Amino acid sequence: MEPTEATLPLFGEGPARPLADRLRPTQLEDVVGQDHLLAPDAPLGRMVASQRLSSAILWGPPGVGKTTIARLLADAGTLAVEPVSATFTGVADLRKVFAAARSRRGIGQGTLLFVDEIHRFNRAQQDSFLPYVEDGTITLIGATTENPSFELNGALLSRTQVLVLKRLDEAALSTLLHRAEQLTGHHLPLDDDARRALIAMADGDGRYLLNMAEQLQALPGTETTLDTAGLAHHIQQRAPLYNKAQEGHYNLISALHKSMRGSDPDAALY
């Protein structure tokens, strides 16, 4: 089922909301590119079907649906939901969440704690989750762009399962563009080659793709169809993901080594 304005959750007001937020799926069936987790016989698909969610860490690059899936898992269950962001939450805030979860448990209701950017919690803060995850007071769903093996305590990892989200492939990104055009009622002013180039520039990031699509739809004189050169004039090439002390560094240096071993000077220079 294609999402429409009427079925989208209202996190803000009207057209001021970014296209990527307006197009956020309202049911798990609308999430693209993650069938290995969401199909009926896949880990999350089985959890939702049985209505028995287990604590999990959603690990993947930006713009692939981690936060969306976490929200929809919360909606699909019967648990009370406590969403927090590790960027803005401290131990005192967590204590309040745990106390509320313990009170709910006393009357037979469970709590799903969704932690966005969970890797930003330090080791001591992560330790505070352990007894509550261990005894089932909370079901923890964490989202992270960083390798959990590097950023999360071993004790916390032993109490959760790590689910890896993939970069969105060309088919998934094409679906997002189609949905964006349906939602806004405006076709992107791109020829076929430029459309493929835009998808390639997104590099598997659905949010980036939709942000660029929104910019293109806002261009004056959109009756003119842009070719690849015209697209490059309006949209800057995306920089590769990189962090000098974490996994992004090793991914890029590995790509450089493979390019050199494959005698591909253009790829190595890139």
Coordinates of C-alpha atoms in Angstrom, one line a residue:
M1 CA 0.0 0.0 0.0
E2 CA 1.4 3.4 -1.0
P3 CA 1.5 6.0 1.9
T4 CA -0.6 9.1 1.5
E5 CA -0.7 12.4 3.4
A6 CA -3.7 11.2 5.3
T7 CA -2.0 8.0 6.6
L8 CA 1.3 9.7 7.7
P9 CA 1.9 10.4 11.4
L10 CA 1.8 14.1 12.2
F11 CA 5.1 14.9 14.0
G12 CA 5.0 18.5 12.8
E13 CA 2.7 20.8 10.9
G14 CA 1.9 20.6 7.2
P15 CA 4.3 21.4 4.4
A16 CA 7.0 22.8 6.8
R17 CA 7.9 19.2 7.6
P18 CA 10.7 17.8 5.4
L19 CA 9.6 15.4 2.7
A20 CA 11.6 12.5 4.4
D21 CA 9.5 12.9 7.5
R22 CA 6.2 13.3 5.6
L23 CA 7.0 10.1 3.8
R24 CA 8.0 8.1 6.9
P25 CA 6.2 4.7 6.8
T26 CA 3.3 4.1 9.1
Q27 CA 3.4 0.3 9.0
L28 CA 6.3 -2.2 8.7
E29 CA 5.1 -3.4 5.3
D30 CA 6.0 0.0 3.9
V31 CA 9.6 -0.1 5.0
V32 CA 11.9 -0.8 2.0
G33 CA 15.2 -2.5 1.6
Q34 CA 15.2 -4.5 4.9
D35 CA 13.3 -7.7 4.0
H36 CA 16.0 -9.8 5.6
L37 CA 14.7 -8.5 8.9
L38 CA 11.1 -7.7 8.3
A39 CA 9.9 -10.6 6.1
P40 CA 7.4 -13.0 7.8
D41 CA 10.2 -15.6 8.3
A42 CA 12.8 -13.0 9.3
P43 CA 13.8 -12.1 12.9
L44 CA 11.7 -8.9 13.3
G45 CA 8.8 -10.3 11.3
R46 CA 8.6 -13.3 13.6
M47 CA 8.7 -11.1 16.7
V48 CA 5.8 -8.9 15.4
A49 CA 3.7 -11.9 14.4
S50 CA 4.1 -13.5 17.8
Q51 CA 3.8 -10.1 19.6
R52 CA 6.8 -11.1 21.7
L53 CA 9.5 -8.5 21.2
S54 CA 13.1 -9.2 22.4
S55 CA 15.7 -6.6 23.2
A56 CA 17.7 -5.7 20.1
I57 CA 20.2 -3.3 18.7
L58 CA 19.5 -2.0 15.2
W59 CA 22.8 -1.2 13.6
G60 CA 23.2 0.4 10.2
P61 CA 24.3 3.5 8.3
P62 CA 22.3 6.7 8.3
G63 CA 19.0 6.9 6.3
V64 CA 18.2 3.2 6.1
G65 CA 15.2 3.1 8.5
K66 CA 16.5 2.4 12.0
T67 CA 14.4 4.9 13.8
T68 CA 11.4 4.2 11.7
I69 CA 11.5 0.5 12.4
A70 CA 11.9 1.1 16.1
R71 CA 8.9 3.4 16.2
L72 CA 6.8 0.9 14.2
L73 CA 7.9 -2.0 16.4
A74 CA 6.6 0.0 19.4
D75 CA 3.3 0.6 17.6
A76 CA 3.0 -3.1 16.7
G77 CA 3.2 -4.3 20.3
T78 CA 1.2 -4.0 23.5
L79 CA 4.0 -2.4 25.4
A80 CA 4.1 1.1 26.8
V81 CA 6.8 3.1 24.9
E82 CA 9.5 5.2 26.4
P83 CA 11.5 6.9 23.6
V84 CA 14.8 8.6 24.6
S85 CA 17.8 10.0 22.7
A86 CA 21.3 9.3 24.1
T87 CA 22.3 12.8 23.0
F88 CA 20.0 14.5 25.5
T89 CA 19.4 11.9 28.2
G90 CA 21.5 11.4 31.4
V91 CA 21.4 8.8 34.2
A92 CA 18.8 10.8 36.2
D93 CA 16.4 10.6 33.3
L94 CA 17.0 6.9 32.8
R95 CA 16.3 6.3 36.5
K96 CA 12.9 7.9 36.0
V97 CA 12.2 5.7 33.0
F98 CA 13.3 2.6 34.9
A99 CA 11.1 3.5 37.9
A100 CA 8.1 4.0 35.7
A101 CA 8.7 0.7 33.9
R102 CA 8.9 -1.1 37.3
S103 CA 5.6 0.4 38.3
R104 CA 4.0 -0.7 35.1
R105 CA 5.4 -4.2 35.5
G106 CA 3.7 -4.3 38.9
I107 CA 0.3 -4.0 37.2
G108 CA 1.2 -6.5 34.4
Q109 CA 2.3 -4.1 31.6
G110 CA 5.6 -4.2 29.9
T111 CA 7.7 -1.3 28.7
L112 CA 9.6 -0.8 25.4
L113 CA 12.5 1.6 25.8
F114 CA 13.7 2.9 22.5
V115 CA 17.1 4.6 22.7
D116 CA 18.2 6.5 19.6
E117 CA 22.0 6.9 19.1
I118 CA 22.6 4.4 21.9
H119 CA 26.4 4.4 21.2
R120 CA 26.5 7.9 22.7
F121 CA 25.9 6.5 26.2
N122 CA 29.1 6.0 28.1
R123 CA 30.0 2.6 29.7
A124 CA 28.6 3.6 33.1
Q125 CA 25.3 4.7 31.5
Q126 CA 25.1 1.5 29.5
D127 CA 25.6 -0.6 32.7
S128 CA 22.5 1.0 34.2
F129 CA 20.4 -0.9 31.6
L130 CA 21.7 -4.3 32.6
P131 CA 19.5 -5.3 35.5
Y132 CA 16.3 -4.0 33.9
V133 CA 17.0 -5.8 30.6
E134 CA 18.0 -8.9 32.5
D135 CA 14.8 -9.3 34.5
G136 CA 12.5 -8.1 31.7
T137 CA 11.4 -4.8 33.3
I138 CA 12.2 -3.2 29.9
T139 CA 12.5 -4.4 26.3
L140 CA 15.4 -2.4 24.9
I141 CA 15.5 -1.4 21.3
G142 CA 18.6 0.6 20.5
A143 CA 19.6 2.3 17.2
T144 CA 23.2 3.0 16.3
T145 CA 25.3 3.9 13.3
E146 CA 28.5 2.7 15.0
N147 CA 29.7 -0.9 15.3
P148 CA 28.2 -2.3 18.5
S149 CA 31.2 -4.4 19.1
F150 CA 33.3 -1.2 19.5
E151 CA 30.8 1.0 21.2
L152 CA 28.6 -1.1 23.5
N153 CA 29.5 -3.1 26.6
G154 CA 29.9 -6.8 26.2
A155 CA 27.4 -7.3 29.0
L156 CA 24.8 -5.3 27.2
L157 CA 25.4 -7.1 23.9
S158 CA 25.0 -10.5 25.6
R159 CA 21.5 -9.4 26.7
T160 CA 20.4 -8.2 23.2
Q161 CA 20.6 -9.4 19.6
V162 CA 22.3 -7.2 17.0
L163 CA 20.3 -6.8 13.8
V164 CA 22.2 -5.3 10.9
L165 CA 20.3 -3.0 8.5
K166 CA 21.6 -2.8 4.9
R167 CA 22.2 0.2 2.8
L168 CA 19.2 0.7 0.5
D169 CA 19.7 -0.8 -2.9
E170 CA 18.8 0.8 -6.2
A171 CA 15.3 -0.8 -6.2
A172 CA 14.5 0.4 -2.7
L173 CA 15.7 4.0 -3.5
S174 CA 13.7 4.0 -6.8
T175 CA 10.6 3.0 -4.7
L176 CA 11.2 6.0 -2.4
L177 CA 11.5 8.4 -5.4
H178 CA 8.2 7.0 -6.8
R179 CA 6.5 7.5 -3.4
A180 CA 7.8 11.0 -3.1
E181 CA 6.4 11.9 -6.6
Q182 CA 3.0 10.3 -5.7
L183 CA 2.9 12.1 -2.3
T184 CA 3.7 15.6 -3.7
G185 CA 2.0 15.2 -7.1
H186 CA 5.2 16.4 -8.9
H187 CA 7.4 14.4 -11.1
L188 CA 11.1 14.9 -10.7
P189 CA 12.5 17.0 -13.6
L190 CA 15.1 14.4 -14.5
D191 CA 15.8 12.2 -17.5
D192 CA 16.5 8.5 -17.0
D193 CA 20.3 8.9 -16.8
A194 CA 20.0 11.8 -14.3
R195 CA 17.5 9.8 -12.2
R196 CA 20.0 6.9 -12.0
A197 CA 22.8 9.4 -11.1
L198 CA 20.7 10.8 -8.3
I199 CA 20.1 7.3 -6.9
A200 CA 23.8 6.6 -7.2
M201 CA 24.7 9.8 -5.4
A202 CA 22.5 8.8 -2.4
D203 CA 24.8 5.9 -1.7
G204 CA 22.1 3.8 0.0
D205 CA 20.8 6.7 2.2
G206 CA 17.1 7.1 1.8
R207 CA 16.9 10.3 3.8
Y208 CA 19.6 12.0 1.7
L209 CA 17.8 10.9 -1.5
L210 CA 14.5 12.4 -0.4
N211 CA 16.1 15.6 0.7
M212 CA 17.7 16.0 -2.7
A213 CA 14.4 15.2 -4.4
E214 CA 12.7 17.9 -2.3
Q215 CA 15.3 20.4 -3.5
L216 CA 14.8 19.4 -7.1
Q217 CA 11.1 19.7 -6.9
A218 CA 11.5 23.2 -5.5
L219 CA 13.6 24.4 -8.4
P220 CA 12.1 27.2 -10.5
G221 CA 11.3 26.3 -14.1
T222 CA 10.8 22.6 -13.4
E223 CA 9.2 22.1 -16.8
T224 CA 12.8 21.8 -18.0
T225 CA 14.1 18.2 -17.8
L226 CA 17.6 18.0 -16.3
D227 CA 20.3 15.7 -17.7
T228 CA 23.2 14.4 -15.7
A229 CA 25.2 17.6 -16.1
G230 CA 22.2 19.7 -15.1
L231 CA 21.7 17.5 -12.0
A232 CA 25.4 18.0 -11.1
H233 CA 24.9 21.8 -11.4
H234 CA 22.1 21.8 -8.8
I235 CA 23.2 19.0 -6.5
Q236 CA 26.6 18.7 -5.0
Q237 CA 28.4 15.3 -4.9
R238 CA 28.0 13.6 -1.5
A239 CA 31.1 13.1 0.6
P240 CA 31.8 9.5 1.6
L241 CA 31.0 8.6 5.2
Y242 CA 34.2 8.9 7.2
N243 CA 35.3 9.0 10.9
K244 CA 39.0 8.9 11.5
A245 CA 39.0 6.8 14.6
Q246 CA 36.1 4.4 13.9
E247 CA 34.7 2.0 11.3
G248 CA 34.4 4.5 8.5
H249 CA 38.2 4.8 8.4
Y250 CA 38.7 1.1 8.0
N251 CA 36.0 0.8 5.4
L252 CA 37.6 3.5 3.2
I253 CA 41.1 2.3 3.6
S254 CA 40.0 -1.2 2.7
A255 CA 38.3 0.2 -0.4
L256 CA 41.6 2.0 -1.3
H257 CA 43.6 -1.2 -0.9
K258 CA 41.1 -3.3 -3.0
S259 CA 41.2 -0.6 -5.8
M260 CA 45.0 -0.7 -5.9
R261 CA 45.1 -4.5 -5.9
G262 CA 42.6 -4.4 -8.7
S263 CA 44.8 -2.0 -10.8
D264 CA 41.9 0.5 -10.9
P265 CA 43.7 4.0 -10.6
D266 CA 40.4 6.0 -10.9
A267 CA 38.8 4.1 -8.0
A268 CA 42.0 4.4 -5.9
L269 CA 42.1 8.2 -6.5
Y270 CA 38.4 8.6 -5.7

